[in-house]
Amino acid sequence: MSTKFDVIVIGAGPAGYHAAIRAAQLGLNTACIEKWLDDSGEPAYGGTCLNVGCIPSKALLDTSHKFIEARDHFSEIGLTVTGLKVDVPAMIAKKSEVVRNLTRGIAGLLKANGVTTFEGSARVHASRSIEFTAHGGGTQTLNADHIIIATGSVPVEIPPCPITADYIIDSTGALALESVPKRLGVIGAGVIGLELGSVWARLGAEVVVLEALDEFLPMADATIAKEALKQLRKQGLDIRLGTRVTGSEIKKKKVVVAYSDSDGDKSETFDKLIVAVGRKPYTQDLLAADSGVNLDERGFIYVNDLCSTDAPGVYAVGDVVRGPMLAHKGMEEGIMVAERIAGQKTLVNYDCVPSVVYTHPEISWVGKTEQELKAAGESYKVGSFPMVASGRAMASNDTVGMIKVIADDATDRILGVHMLCAHSSELIAEAVIAMEFGSSAEDLGLTMFAHPTLSESLHEAALAVSGHAIHVAGRKRKK
Ligand code: FAD
Ligand code: NAD
């Protein structure tokens, strides 16, 4: 097998496999090195996203949502269900089947595109030389004109709650529970805490979420975050803000967590505890002292806007570099770097990265929040539309939430779109496209949307920016 390539990609998560496939599509002789082994010790492609992240979490979220619909809401629309029950092992097995099919699919895609794969670990040395150690031993040197590092991230651990095999678990453990815990603690009301907390709460666990910050989801628009918090609490998530976890111990097959809040010291006892306090870049054993690749002060690989590291010809993309830790952000960076290596001028528009929290309703946004614009002293106008006024939402018996469009006061250009509603993970793409093309709120208002759809609520929110929404009673209309 050849040891010299045009491009070697390290890591086959979403950032890495996108980079490798695009580089190969563009005629570059490309290799991809991946070290992931699944539970049965088999090499697996797709990284965190496919194996223990986006896909398995969405499988469990969708299944648990269907359970809640059937248990609590079918009767409201004239459907009767008897004998409904949760079969956790079957749910987990189905999730694992989806993961397996997808990770095998990525291996197939790499092969079909002519990417040479190496299963084992890579270590980067000077002059774009890589020390490759295969699973099971055996080391060889590989060389490339260009290296793309896409080694991703791993969960952050906190000293008061070290991960244990059975009781204190991270997101990976929380995706593989064999039964529904009676009482489940979650540390961190971030994306993972809310998504996985929702899964197990829906299936019957009593869930307590301990969040250090006083503010809930500070990265989301404040109006949307406030309403989301209300809805999630209504669903049974006991979200406690402003808490400081100080310790934990395993006692009589339970986890006792000590924490303090403004009222003083407290403790809670759980059957399981999920620690979901963020993720950190993964560079363990990756960079030899002579690699020339530097880290920033937070441990991310230092890159410029085009994802070039400090070492000539070495790039880094995805979770291992600055920016939101999102699969789609890494994918676009991977594609940008591959296309630039092939001589194209591709850029990533970091102003248009959508974010979604897959709770119910889903919380989705792109662009600036009202609080960011206020802090920056920008002049803006807002149009919002409540889902309760949407015909399609009513027909679907799911009217919680709203859509909010923020536009520049002077130019009407859309600066941000924020959604709390069913299927907003899909709807937000319309806002991303509008913003990518520099749309004004008026442009969106002049666009025809199919009726009846949830998307019409985005249309109405855009019209509301100038006071022209049709289905909101009592609003002052502007000329
Ligand atoms: P990773 O997916 O982490 O892949 C890195 C790969 O590099 C791994 O396969 C690793 O084995 C390999 N590797 C590392 N070091 C080496 C080495 N030295 N040699 C060889 N191989 C190496 N994001 C979303 O956008 N949407 C979601 O819904 C979403 N849900 C998530 C749910 C959970 C529970 C979690 C944990 C994450 C979720 N994320 C989600 C985040 C998403 O998974 C990451 O942003 C994404 O996987 C990052 O992609 P990446 O390619 O940069 O890194
Ligand atoms: P996060 O940064 O979203 O949330 C972590 C939360 O934990 C924060 O609210 C933080 O204030 C809190 N926290 C930190 N230390 C704490 C402590 N000691 N005690 C109590 N609370 C504490 O991180 P996450 O939820 O672990 O997710 C990690 C990454 O994975 C995120 O960056 C996210 O982008 C990505 N992810 C994305 C999705 C999605 O796109 N739907 C889903 C899951 C994960």
Coordinates of C-alpha atoms and ligand atoms in Angstrom, one line a residue:
M1 CA 0.0 0.0 0.0
S2 CA 1.2 3.5 -0.8
T3 CA 2.6 5.6 2.0
K4 CA 2.6 9.0 0.2
F5 CA -0.6 10.9 -0.4
D6 CA -1.8 14.3 -1.6
V7 CA -4.0 14.6 1.5
I8 CA -4.2 12.6 4.7
V9 CA -7.2 13.3 7.0
I10 CA -6.9 12.3 10.6
G11 CA -10.3 11.3 12.0
A12 CA -13.4 10.1 10.2
G13 CA -16.0 12.0 12.2
P14 CA -18.3 14.4 10.3
A15 CA -15.5 17.0 9.7
G16 CA -13.0 14.4 8.7
Y17 CA -15.1 12.2 6.4
H18 CA -16.5 15.2 4.6
A19 CA -12.9 16.5 4.0
A20 CA -11.7 13.1 2.8
I21 CA -14.6 12.5 0.4
R22 CA -14.5 16.0 -1.1
A23 CA -10.7 15.8 -1.5
A24 CA -11.0 12.5 -3.3
Q25 CA -13.9 13.8 -5.5
L26 CA -11.6 16.6 -6.6
G27 CA -9.0 14.1 -7.8
L28 CA -6.6 14.2 -4.8
N29 CA -5.0 11.0 -3.7
T30 CA -6.5 10.9 -0.2
A31 CA -6.1 8.7 2.9
C32 CA -8.1 8.8 6.1
I33 CA -6.9 7.5 9.4
E34 CA -9.5 6.5 12.1
K35 CA -9.0 4.9 15.4
W36 CA -12.5 4.4 16.7
L37 CA -13.5 0.9 17.8
D38 CA -17.1 0.1 18.6
D39 CA -18.3 -2.0 21.6
S40 CA -17.5 -5.2 19.9
G41 CA -14.0 -4.0 19.1
E42 CA -14.7 -3.4 15.4
P43 CA -13.4 -0.3 13.6
A44 CA -16.2 2.3 13.3
Y45 CA -16.3 5.4 11.1
G46 CA -18.4 8.6 11.7
G47 CA -16.8 9.8 15.0
T48 CA -18.7 11.1 18.0
C49 CA -21.7 12.2 15.8
L50 CA -22.6 8.8 14.4
N51 CA -21.4 6.5 17.2
V52 CA -22.3 8.3 20.4
G53 CA -23.7 11.8 19.5
C54 CA -26.1 13.3 17.1
I55 CA -27.6 10.1 15.6
P56 CA -28.1 7.9 18.6
S57 CA -29.4 10.8 20.7
K58 CA -31.9 11.7 18.0
A59 CA -33.0 8.1 17.7
L60 CA -33.9 8.0 21.5
L61 CA -35.4 11.5 21.4
D62 CA -37.7 10.6 18.5
T63 CA -38.7 7.3 20.1
S64 CA -39.4 8.8 23.5
H65 CA -41.4 11.7 21.9
K66 CA -43.6 9.1 20.1
F67 CA -44.2 7.5 23.4
I68 CA -45.3 10.7 25.0
E69 CA -47.5 11.5 22.0
A70 CA -49.2 8.1 22.3
R71 CA -49.5 8.2 26.1
D72 CA -50.6 11.8 26.6
H73 CA -51.8 13.3 23.4
F74 CA -53.4 10.6 21.2
S75 CA -56.6 10.7 23.3
E76 CA -56.9 14.5 22.5
I77 CA -57.3 13.7 18.8
G78 CA -59.6 10.7 19.1
L79 CA -57.0 7.9 19.2
T80 CA -57.1 5.2 21.9
V81 CA -54.0 3.2 22.7
T82 CA -54.0 0.3 25.1
G83 CA -51.1 -1.7 26.3
L84 CA -48.5 1.0 25.5
K85 CA -45.2 0.3 27.3
V86 CA -41.6 1.1 27.1
D87 CA -39.1 -1.7 26.1
V88 CA -35.7 0.0 26.8
P89 CA -33.5 -2.9 25.6
A90 CA -35.5 -2.9 22.3
M91 CA -35.2 0.9 22.0
I92 CA -31.4 0.7 22.6
A93 CA -31.0 -2.2 20.2
K94 CA -32.9 -0.2 17.4
K95 CA -30.7 2.8 18.1
S96 CA -27.5 0.6 17.9
E97 CA -28.8 -0.8 14.6
V98 CA -29.2 2.7 13.1
V99 CA -25.7 3.6 14.3
R100 CA -24.2 0.4 12.9
N101 CA -25.8 0.9 9.5
L102 CA -24.7 4.5 9.3
T103 CA -21.1 3.9 10.4
R104 CA -20.8 1.1 7.9
G105 CA -22.3 3.4 5.3
I106 CA -19.5 5.9 5.9
A107 CA -16.8 3.2 5.5
G108 CA -18.6 2.3 2.2
L109 CA -18.7 5.9 1.1
L110 CA -15.0 6.4 1.7
K111 CA -14.2 3.3 -0.2
A112 CA -16.6 4.2 -3.1
N113 CA -14.8 7.6 -3.4
G114 CA -11.4 6.0 -3.6
V115 CA -10.2 7.1 -0.1
T116 CA -7.6 4.8 1.3
T117 CA -8.4 4.0 4.9
F118 CA -6.0 3.2 7.8
E119 CA -7.5 1.8 11.0
G120 CA -5.4 2.9 14.0
S121 CA -3.9 6.1 15.5
A122 CA -2.0 8.9 13.9
R123 CA 0.6 11.2 15.3
V124 CA 1.8 14.3 13.5
H125 CA 5.5 15.0 13.0
A126 CA 7.4 17.7 11.2
S127 CA 7.2 18.2 7.4
R128 CA 3.7 16.5 7.1
S129 CA 4.9 13.1 8.2
I130 CA 2.6 10.9 10.2
E131 CA 3.5 8.1 12.5
F132 CA 0.6 5.5 12.1
T133 CA 0.1 2.8 14.6
A134 CA -2.4 0.1 13.4
H135 CA -4.9 -1.5 15.8
G136 CA -3.1 -4.5 17.2
G137 CA 0.4 -3.0 16.7
G138 CA 2.7 -2.2 13.8
T139 CA 3.9 1.3 13.1
Q140 CA 4.6 2.9 9.7
T141 CA 5.4 6.4 8.4
L142 CA 2.9 8.1 6.0
N143 CA 3.6 11.3 4.2
A144 CA 1.3 13.9 2.6
D145 CA 1.5 17.2 0.9
H146 CA -1.5 18.3 3.1
I147 CA -2.7 17.0 6.4
I148 CA -6.2 17.7 7.7
I149 CA -6.6 17.1 11.5
A150 CA -10.2 16.3 12.5
T151 CA -9.8 14.5 15.8
G152 CA -12.9 16.0 17.5
S153 CA -13.7 16.3 21.1
V154 CA -14.4 14.3 24.3
P155 CA -16.6 15.0 27.4
V156 CA -15.3 17.3 30.1
E157 CA -15.1 15.7 33.5
I158 CA -15.4 17.6 36.8
P159 CA -13.5 16.6 40.0
P160 CA -16.6 16.4 42.3
C161 CA -18.2 13.8 40.0
P162 CA -15.7 11.5 38.4
I163 CA -17.2 9.1 35.8
T164 CA -17.8 5.6 37.2
A165 CA -18.9 2.5 35.3
D166 CA -22.3 2.2 36.8
Y167 CA -23.5 5.3 38.5
I168 CA -21.9 8.5 37.3
I169 CA -22.0 8.5 33.5
D170 CA -21.3 10.8 30.6
S171 CA -23.4 11.2 27.4
T172 CA -22.2 7.9 26.0
G173 CA -23.4 6.0 29.1
A174 CA -26.7 7.9 29.0
L175 CA -27.3 6.7 25.5
A176 CA -27.0 3.0 26.6
L177 CA -28.9 2.7 29.8
E178 CA -30.6 -0.7 30.2
S179 CA -33.6 0.5 32.1
V180 CA -35.3 3.7 33.1
P181 CA -33.7 5.1 36.3
K182 CA -36.3 6.0 38.9
R183 CA -34.4 9.2 39.8
L184 CA -31.9 10.7 37.4
G185 CA -29.6 13.6 38.1
V186 CA -28.1 15.6 35.3
I187 CA -25.3 18.1 35.8
G188 CA -25.4 20.8 33.2
A189 CA -28.6 22.3 31.5
G190 CA -26.8 22.6 28.2
V191 CA -27.7 20.9 25.0
I192 CA -26.8 17.4 26.1
G193 CA -28.3 17.8 29.5
L194 CA -31.6 18.9 28.1
E195 CA -31.8 16.4 25.2
L196 CA -30.8 13.3 27.3
G197 CA -32.7 14.6 30.3
S198 CA -35.8 14.8 28.1
V199 CA -35.3 11.3 26.8
W200 CA -35.3 9.7 30.2
A201 CA -37.9 12.0 31.7
R202 CA -40.3 11.1 28.9
L203 CA -39.7 7.4 29.6
G204 CA -40.6 7.9 33.3
A205 CA -37.5 9.0 35.2
E206 CA -37.8 11.8 37.7
V207 CA -35.1 14.1 36.4
V208 CA -33.3 16.9 38.3
V209 CA -31.0 19.1 36.3
L210 CA -28.3 21.0 38.2
E211 CA -27.0 24.0 36.3
A212 CA -24.2 26.3 37.5
L213 CA -25.4 29.4 35.7
D214 CA -28.3 31.6 36.9
E215 CA -29.4 32.0 33.3
F216 CA -31.0 29.3 31.2
L217 CA -29.5 28.6 27.7
P218 CA -27.7 32.0 27.5
M219 CA -26.7 31.4 23.9
A220 CA -30.4 31.3 22.8
D221 CA -32.6 34.4 22.4
A222 CA -33.8 35.3 25.9
T223 CA -37.5 35.3 25.1
I224 CA -37.3 31.9 23.5
A225 CA -35.1 30.5 26.4
K226 CA -37.6 31.8 29.0
E227 CA -40.5 30.1 27.2
A228 CA -38.5 26.9 26.6
L229 CA -37.6 26.7 30.3
K230 CA -41.3 27.0 31.2
Q231 CA -42.2 24.2 28.8
L232 CA -39.4 21.9 29.9
R233 CA -40.3 22.3 33.5
K234 CA -44.0 21.6 32.6
Q235 CA -42.8 18.3 31.1
G236 CA -41.3 17.3 34.4
L237 CA -37.6 18.4 34.1
D238 CA -36.8 19.9 37.5
I239 CA -34.2 22.4 36.3
R240 CA -32.4 24.1 39.1
L241 CA -30.3 27.1 38.1
G242 CA -27.5 28.7 40.0
T243 CA -26.3 25.5 41.7
R244 CA -22.7 24.6 42.5
V245 CA -21.9 20.8 42.7
T246 CA -19.4 20.2 45.4
G247 CA -19.1 16.4 45.7
S248 CA -20.6 13.0 45.1
E249 CA -20.4 9.6 46.7
I250 CA -21.8 6.2 45.9
K251 CA -23.9 4.9 48.8
K252 CA -26.1 1.8 48.8
K253 CA -26.2 1.6 45.0
K254 CA -27.2 5.3 44.7
V255 CA -25.3 8.5 43.9
V256 CA -25.5 11.2 46.5
V257 CA -24.7 14.6 45.1
A258 CA -23.7 17.5 47.3
Y259 CA -24.4 21.0 45.9
S260 CA -25.0 24.5 47.1
D261 CA -27.3 27.3 45.8
S262 CA -28.4 30.7 47.1
D263 CA -30.2 28.9 50.0
G264 CA -27.1 27.0 51.2
D265 CA -25.8 23.5 51.1
K266 CA -28.0 20.7 49.8
S267 CA -27.8 17.1 48.6
E268 CA -29.9 14.9 46.3
T269 CA -29.9 11.1 45.8
F270 CA -30.1 9.6 42.4
D271 CA -30.1 6.1 40.8
K272 CA -27.8 7.5 38.0
L273 CA -26.1 10.8 37.4
I274 CA -25.3 12.2 33.9
V275 CA -22.4 14.7 33.8
A276 CA -23.0 16.9 30.8
V277 CA -20.8 20.0 31.4
G278 CA -19.3 20.5 28.0
R279 CA -16.8 18.9 25.7
K280 CA -13.1 19.6 25.2
P281 CA -10.9 19.3 22.1
Y282 CA -9.2 15.9 21.7
T283 CA -5.5 16.1 20.9
Q284 CA -4.2 13.3 23.2
D285 CA -1.0 11.7 21.7
L286 CA -1.6 13.6 18.4
L287 CA 1.1 16.1 18.1
A288 CA 4.8 15.2 18.3
A289 CA 7.0 18.0 19.8
D290 CA 8.3 18.8 16.3
S291 CA 4.9 19.0 14.6
G292 CA 4.8 22.8 14.4
V293 CA 1.1 22.7 15.3
N294 CA 0.1 24.9 18.2
L295 CA -2.8 24.9 20.6
D296 CA -4.6 28.0 21.8
E297 CA -5.0 28.9 25.5
R298 CA -8.2 26.7 25.8
G299 CA -6.5 23.6 24.2
F300 CA -8.0 23.9 20.8
I301 CA -5.7 23.5 17.8
Y302 CA -4.9 27.1 16.8
V303 CA -6.2 27.9 13.2
N304 CA -6.9 31.0 11.2
D305 CA -10.2 31.7 9.4
L306 CA -9.3 29.2 6.7
C307 CA -8.5 26.5 9.2
S308 CA -4.7 26.6 8.5
T309 CA -2.6 25.7 11.6
D310 CA 0.8 27.2 12.3
A311 CA 2.5 24.3 10.4
P312 CA 2.6 24.9 6.6
G313 CA 0.2 22.5 4.8
V314 CA -1.4 21.3 8.0
Y315 CA -5.1 22.2 8.6
A316 CA -7.5 21.5 11.4
V317 CA -11.3 21.4 11.3
G318 CA -14.4 20.5 13.4
D319 CA -14.6 20.2 17.2
V320 CA -10.8 20.3 17.7
V321 CA -10.8 24.0 16.6
R322 CA -12.5 27.2 17.8
G323 CA -16.2 27.8 17.2
P324 CA -19.4 25.9 18.0
M325 CA -19.0 22.1 18.5
L326 CA -21.5 21.2 15.9
A327 CA -21.3 18.5 13.3
H328 CA -22.5 20.7 10.4
K329 CA -19.9 23.4 11.3
G330 CA -17.2 20.7 11.0
M331 CA -18.5 19.3 7.8
E332 CA -18.4 22.7 6.1
E333 CA -14.9 23.4 7.4
G334 CA -13.8 20.0 6.1
I335 CA -15.2 20.7 2.7
M336 CA -13.7 24.3 2.6
V337 CA -10.2 22.9 3.3
A338 CA -10.4 20.1 0.8
E339 CA -11.7 22.6 -1.9
R340 CA -9.0 25.1 -1.0
I341 CA -6.3 22.4 -1.3
A342 CA -7.7 21.7 -4.8
G343 CA -7.3 25.4 -5.7
Q344 CA -10.9 26.6 -5.1
K345 CA -11.8 29.7 -3.1
T346 CA -14.4 28.3 -0.7
L347 CA -15.2 30.1 2.6
V348 CA -17.3 29.1 5.6
N349 CA -19.9 31.7 6.7
Y350 CA -19.6 31.6 10.4
D351 CA -22.5 34.1 10.7
C352 CA -24.9 31.5 9.4
V353 CA -24.3 28.5 11.6
P354 CA -27.7 27.1 12.8
S355 CA -28.1 25.7 16.3
V356 CA -30.8 23.3 17.4
V357 CA -31.7 21.8 20.8
Y358 CA -33.8 18.8 20.0
T359 CA -36.1 19.0 23.0
H360 CA -39.9 19.3 22.4
P361 CA -40.6 21.9 21.2
E362 CA -37.3 22.1 19.4
I363 CA -35.3 25.3 20.0
S364 CA -33.5 26.5 16.9
W365 CA -31.8 29.7 15.8
V366 CA -29.4 31.3 13.5
G367 CA -27.7 34.7 13.7
K368 CA -27.8 37.3 16.4
T369 CA -30.0 37.2 19.5
E370 CA -31.8 40.3 20.7
Q371 CA -29.6 40.5 23.8
E372 CA -26.4 40.4 21.6
L373 CA -27.7 43.2 19.4
K374 CA -28.7 45.3 22.5
A375 CA -25.3 44.8 24.0
A376 CA -23.6 45.9 20.7
G377 CA -25.9 49.0 20.6
E378 CA -27.4 47.9 17.2
S379 CA -30.7 49.3 16.0
Y380 CA -33.1 46.5 15.1
K381 CA -36.8 45.6 14.8
V382 CA -38.5 42.4 15.7
G383 CA -41.5 40.4 14.3
S384 CA -42.8 37.4 16.1
F385 CA -45.6 34.9 15.5
P386 CA -47.1 32.6 18.0
M387 CA -47.6 29.0 17.0
V388 CA -51.1 29.0 18.6
A389 CA -52.1 31.2 15.6
S390 CA -50.9 28.7 13.0
G391 CA -53.6 26.6 11.3
R392 CA -51.2 23.7 10.7
A393 CA -50.0 23.7 14.3
M394 CA -53.6 23.6 15.4
A395 CA -54.4 20.8 13.0
S396 CA -51.4 18.9 14.3
N397 CA -52.4 19.5 18.0
D398 CA -49.1 21.0 18.7
T399 CA -49.3 24.8 19.2
V400 CA -46.6 25.6 21.7
G401 CA -44.0 28.2 20.9
M402 CA -43.2 31.0 18.5
I403 CA -41.0 32.2 15.7
K404 CA -39.2 35.5 15.9
V405 CA -37.4 37.4 13.1
I406 CA -34.9 40.2 13.9
A407 CA -34.0 42.6 11.2
D408 CA -31.7 45.6 10.9
D409 CA -33.8 48.8 11.6
A410 CA -32.3 50.7 8.8
T411 CA -31.8 48.1 6.0
D412 CA -34.4 45.5 7.0
R413 CA -31.7 42.8 6.5
I414 CA -32.4 39.7 8.6
L415 CA -29.9 39.6 11.5
G416 CA -31.3 36.6 13.4
V417 CA -34.2 34.1 13.5
H418 CA -35.2 32.2 16.6
M419 CA -37.7 29.4 16.9
L420 CA -39.4 27.4 19.6
C421 CA -41.8 25.0 17.9
A422 CA -42.3 21.4 16.6
H423 CA -40.0 20.6 13.7
S424 CA -38.0 23.9 14.0
S425 CA -34.8 21.9 13.3
E426 CA -36.2 21.6 9.8
L427 CA -37.8 25.1 9.6
I428 CA -34.6 26.9 10.6
A429 CA -33.0 25.9 7.3
E430 CA -35.3 28.3 5.5
A431 CA -34.0 31.1 7.7
V432 CA -30.4 30.1 7.1
I433 CA -30.9 30.2 3.4
A434 CA -32.6 33.6 3.6
M435 CA -29.7 35.0 5.7
E436 CA -27.0 33.3 3.5
F437 CA -28.5 35.2 0.5
G438 CA -28.7 38.5 2.4
S439 CA -32.5 38.5 2.5
S440 CA -34.5 41.3 4.1
A441 CA -37.5 40.6 6.2
E442 CA -39.6 42.1 3.4
D443 CA -38.0 39.6 0.9
L444 CA -39.2 36.7 3.1
G445 CA -42.6 38.4 3.4
L446 CA -42.9 38.6 -0.4
T447 CA -42.0 34.9 -0.7
M448 CA -44.9 32.4 -1.2
F449 CA -45.1 29.6 1.4
A450 CA -47.2 26.5 1.0
H451 CA -50.4 26.4 3.0
P452 CA -51.0 24.9 5.5
T453 CA -47.5 24.5 6.8
L454 CA -45.5 25.4 9.9
S455 CA -43.2 27.3 7.6
E456 CA -46.0 29.9 7.1
S457 CA -45.2 31.0 10.7
L458 CA -41.8 32.1 9.6
H459 CA -43.5 34.0 6.7
E460 CA -45.8 35.6 9.2
A461 CA -43.0 36.5 11.6
A462 CA -41.1 38.2 8.7
L463 CA -44.3 40.1 7.8
A464 CA -44.7 41.1 11.5
V465 CA -41.3 42.9 11.4
S466 CA -43.2 45.6 9.5
G467 CA -46.5 45.1 11.3
H468 CA -48.1 43.2 8.4
A469 CA -48.7 39.7 9.8
I470 CA -52.2 38.5 8.8
H471 CA -53.1 36.0 11.5
V472 CA -52.3 38.1 14.6
A473 CA -55.3 40.0 15.9
G474 CA -55.1 43.5 17.3
R475 CA -51.6 44.4 16.1
K476 CA -51.0 47.9 14.9
R477 CA -50.5 47.9 11.2
K478 CA -47.8 50.1 9.6
K479 CA -48.3 51.6 6.2
Ligands
FAD1 P1 -15.6 13.7 16.1 O1 -17.0 13.4 15.6 O2 -15.4 13.7 17.5 O3 -14.6 12.7 15.3 C1 -13.3 12.7 15.5 C2 -12.7 11.4 15.1 O4 -11.3 11.4 15.1 C3 -13.1 10.2 16.0 O5 -13.7 9.2 15.2 C4 -11.8 9.8 16.7 O6 -11.8 8.4 16.9 C5 -10.8 10.2 15.6 N1 -9.5 10.4 16.1 C6 -9.1 11.2 17.2 N2 -7.8 11.2 17.4 C7 -7.3 10.4 16.4 C8 -6.0 10.0 16.1 N3 -4.9 10.4 16.8 N4 -5.8 9.1 15.1 C9 -6.9 8.6 14.4 N5 -8.1 9.0 14.6 C10 -8.3 9.8 15.6 N6 -23.9 18.1 16.9 C11 -24.8 18.5 16.0 O7 -24.5 19.3 15.1 N7 -26.1 18.1 16.1 C12 -26.5 17.3 17.1 O8 -27.7 16.9 17.2 C13 -25.5 16.8 18.0 N8 -25.8 15.9 19.0 C14 -24.9 15.5 19.8 C15 -25.2 14.6 20.9 C16 -24.3 14.2 21.8 C17 -24.7 13.2 22.9 C18 -22.9 14.5 21.6 C19 -21.9 14.0 22.5 C20 -22.5 15.4 20.6 C21 -23.5 15.9 19.7 N9 -23.2 16.8 18.7 C22 -24.2 17.2 17.9 C23 -21.8 17.3 18.5 C24 -21.2 16.5 17.4 O9 -21.2 15.1 17.6 C25 -19.8 17.0 17.1 O10 -19.8 18.4 16.9 C26 -19.1 16.3 15.9 O11 -19.1 14.9 16.0 C27 -17.7 16.8 15.7 O12 -17.2 16.3 14.6 P2 -15.6 16.1 14.4 O13 -15.5 15.3 13.1 O14 -15.0 17.4 14.6 O15 -15.2 15.1 15.6
NAD2 P1 -22.9 22.7 26.8 O1 -21.8 23.7 26.8 O2 -24.0 22.9 25.8 O3 -23.6 22.8 28.3 C1 -22.9 22.5 29.4 C2 -23.7 23.2 30.6 O4 -23.1 22.7 31.8 C3 -23.6 24.7 30.6 O5 -24.9 25.2 30.7 C4 -22.7 25.0 31.8 O6 -23.0 26.2 32.4 C5 -23.0 23.8 32.7 N1 -21.9 23.5 33.6 C6 -20.6 23.5 33.4 N2 -19.9 23.1 34.5 C7 -20.9 22.9 35.5 C8 -20.9 22.4 36.8 N3 -19.7 22.2 37.4 N4 -22.0 22.3 37.5 C9 -23.2 22.6 36.9 N5 -23.3 23.0 35.6 C10 -22.2 23.1 34.9 O7 -22.2 21.3 26.8 P2 -22.9 19.9 26.6 O8 -24.3 19.9 26.8 O9 -22.0 18.9 27.4 O10 -22.6 19.6 25.0 C11 -21.2 19.6 24.5 C12 -21.2 20.0 23.1 O11 -21.8 19.1 22.3 C13 -21.9 21.4 23.0 O12 -20.9 22.3 22.6 C14 -22.9 21.2 21.9 O13 -22.7 22.1 20.9 C15 -22.6 19.8 21.3 N6 -23.9 19.1 21.2 C16 -24.8 19.6 20.3 C17 -26.1 19.1 20.2 C18 -27.0 19.7 19.2 O14 -26.5 20.4 18.3 N7 -28.3 19.5 19.3 C19 -26.5 18.1 21.0 C20 -25.6 17.7 22.0 C21 -24.3 18.2 22.0

